[in-house]
Each structure stands twice: as C-alpha cells, then as structure tokens.
XYZ file of C-alpha atoms in Angstrom:
171
model
C -26.762 49.772 -7.708
C -29.286 52.396 -7.257
C -29.545 54.520 -3.627
C -32.723 53.003 -3.481
C -32.005 49.198 -3.935
C -28.703 50.145 -1.130
C -31.465 51.249 1.389
C -33.032 47.888 0.948
C -32.573 45.614 4.346
C -32.844 42.277 2.611
C -32.828 40.509 -1.006
C -36.245 40.158 -0.720
C -37.130 43.663 -0.826
C -34.606 44.017 -4.104
C -36.651 41.540 -5.633
C -39.902 43.173 -4.368
C -38.712 46.360 -5.986
C -37.457 44.892 -9.196
C -40.919 42.536 -9.959
C -42.703 46.791 -9.446
C -40.075 48.445 -11.376
C -40.707 46.427 -14.718
C -42.673 47.378 -17.444
C -46.314 47.313 -17.829
C -47.693 49.366 -20.112
C -46.753 48.318 -23.096
C -50.369 45.717 -23.287
C -51.871 48.739 -22.705
C -50.687 51.273 -24.808
C -51.956 48.864 -27.788
C -55.192 49.020 -26.154
C -55.563 52.390 -26.343
C -58.126 54.197 -28.879
C -56.273 56.785 -30.736
C -57.091 55.703 -34.164
C -53.525 55.545 -35.241
C -52.883 59.656 -33.865
C -50.002 60.392 -31.586
C -52.187 63.152 -29.438
C -49.215 66.080 -28.527
C -48.812 68.575 -26.342
C -46.209 71.113 -25.738
C -46.124 73.596 -22.715
C -43.525 76.510 -22.228
C -43.511 78.228 -18.578
C -45.024 81.362 -20.607
C -47.522 79.333 -23.830
C -48.777 76.457 -24.692
C -47.994 75.792 -28.413
C -49.448 73.005 -28.359
C -52.908 71.457 -26.947
C -55.098 68.175 -27.771
C -53.472 68.840 -30.955
C -53.345 65.004 -33.228
C -50.075 63.863 -35.612
C -48.813 61.249 -37.396
C -45.075 61.454 -35.648
C -42.351 63.521 -32.970
C -38.808 63.177 -33.319
C -36.698 64.560 -30.664
C -33.044 64.657 -29.348
C -33.174 63.338 -26.019
C -30.178 62.891 -23.368
C -30.274 58.900 -24.191
C -30.629 59.854 -27.913
C -32.273 60.712 -30.723
C -35.725 59.599 -31.139
C -39.117 59.495 -33.053
C -42.416 58.505 -30.957
C -45.675 57.385 -32.813
C -49.107 56.352 -31.351
C -48.609 53.612 -29.577
C -45.293 54.040 -28.596
C -43.945 53.173 -25.302
C -44.337 54.981 -22.135
C -41.388 56.766 -21.275
C -39.716 59.893 -19.499
C -36.925 61.148 -21.774
C -34.923 64.800 -20.728
C -34.426 66.797 -24.164
C -31.234 68.216 -24.991
C -30.556 71.856 -26.638
C -32.244 70.446 -30.525
C -34.940 69.827 -32.712
C -38.036 68.892 -32.104
C -39.795 67.876 -35.328
C -44.200 67.429 -35.262
C -45.176 65.808 -38.526
C -48.656 65.797 -39.274
C -50.334 65.113 -41.685
C -50.598 69.098 -43.181
C -46.958 68.834 -42.918
C -44.220 69.195 -40.613
C -43.044 72.024 -37.756
C -39.345 72.283 -36.630
C -39.465 73.802 -32.720
C -35.461 74.266 -31.492
C -35.717 74.204 -27.665
C -33.173 74.711 -25.162
C -33.858 71.675 -22.995
C -36.841 69.948 -21.237
C -38.418 66.561 -20.769
C -41.029 64.998 -23.030
C -43.899 61.951 -21.525
C -45.353 59.751 -23.235
C -48.036 58.242 -21.425
C -50.164 54.617 -22.000
C -53.049 55.753 -24.162
C -50.719 57.727 -26.765
C -50.747 61.631 -25.907
C -46.792 62.821 -25.282
C -46.589 65.910 -23.327
C -43.953 67.338 -24.090
C -42.447 70.948 -21.408
C -39.621 73.542 -22.421
C -38.075 76.382 -21.003
C -37.229 77.642 -24.669
C -39.146 76.859 -27.739
C -38.919 78.825 -30.807
C -39.961 77.628 -34.934
C -36.690 77.025 -36.977
C -38.044 79.558 -39.747
C -37.631 82.942 -37.167
C -34.346 81.732 -36.177
C -31.566 84.540 -38.159
C -28.651 82.041 -39.209
C -26.506 85.324 -39.523
C -27.483 86.251 -35.645
C -26.054 82.863 -34.241
C -22.632 82.600 -36.122
C -21.979 86.137 -34.841
C -23.314 85.263 -31.517
C -21.464 81.885 -32.021
C -17.590 83.935 -32.626
C -18.886 86.368 -29.641
C -19.725 83.485 -27.263
C -16.596 81.388 -28.024
C -14.386 85.135 -28.010
C -15.953 85.862 -24.095
C -15.226 81.935 -23.000
C -11.092 82.604 -24.540
C -10.734 85.473 -22.706
C -12.608 84.980 -19.626
C -10.875 86.194 -15.957
C -13.164 83.589 -14.359
C -14.429 80.817 -13.913
C -18.457 81.364 -13.758
C -17.826 83.461 -16.977
C -16.031 80.794 -18.740
C -18.772 79.097 -17.655
C -21.387 80.718 -18.850
C -19.784 81.383 -22.557
C -19.781 77.232 -23.233
C -23.097 77.474 -22.104
C -24.232 79.425 -24.731
C -21.371 77.671 -27.458
C -22.980 74.950 -26.519
C -26.623 76.151 -27.444
C -25.408 77.969 -30.447
C -23.769 74.643 -32.281
C -26.573 72.541 -30.998
C -28.672 75.444 -33.126
C -26.516 75.242 -36.504
C -25.896 72.045 -36.411
C -29.894 71.667 -36.491
C -29.771 74.358 -39.674
C -27.118 72.435 -41.129
C -29.147 69.384 -40.651
C -32.773 71.207 -42.385
C -30.440 72.002 -45.149
C -29.475 68.186 -46.166
C-alpha cells in the first residue's frame, strides 16, 4: 500500500484517489497534431543536445526495462539507467551513452530527456573504458574503507554499461 493510501482516512477517499490516478491521456495523445513524428528535447545541465527535433523513434534503457518510444506513445515518466539512447530519424541513427536521468513522454508526442551526462557513443574510446574498468575493479578489491569501495563499485557499473553498449553496437 502506498504512503498516500495509508494516510487516507476512509475507503471512499481511497476509491477517489484510485479514480484520479487512472491514465487519461491515451485518447488525447492520438489527437495530437504531430504528423506521426516524435519531437525530442534532450538536455544536460550545461547544454541542450537537441531542442524540438522531429524523429521517428527513440530507444532507451530505463529502470523499468528497455523502451522504444514512437509518436503518440502513452505519457510516461521513466528513470533512465546507464545505457544507450538511440535517436532514430529519417537521416539515420545517433547513439548517446547517458549515465542516468529521466525521460518524460508528454501527451502531445513531445519527449523530454534530461540527463546528467551524455556522450555520443562514437566519441568514447573502448580501450580507455577497458583500462578504467580494470582500475576500478582493482580499487574495489583493495579498498580499505567502505566509501572508496562503494565509489569504485559505481564506476564498475558505469564502465560495464559502456562495454555492454559497445558490444550491442557491434552486433
């Protein structure tokens, strides 16, 4: 039971919250005038990567699983896990590696992606990733305190996600 549901005083109040939390946007999304295109805004704290760009599809890795977002997708908010965001347009595909963030699909076929860090996959050096992964693994195994070990484990997870992105790219 959710925190909100536990704070309600009666069953009728719970029923009212359940009705309010139902999805209402699927029918609105179908009426959006985007001509079958998905509009993407992709932002970092220090720069806008894409702003108002029309694309065909965006594929991404979220905590809830891998997603393929098309125009008229049901509105959703997803927490991104470290992985690849593949932006597919008529002109081709561009892949970015993100360390995490959020993707917000709006009922008007606008997808907002907010990430802490993002780099084009082609700009990442696979040899540097392998070397940094090995160093992080060494640090994790030889750490004398928990803070150092935990920081190394986070780095290991990130470098392993980048390596997975490279292996998926080569398939």
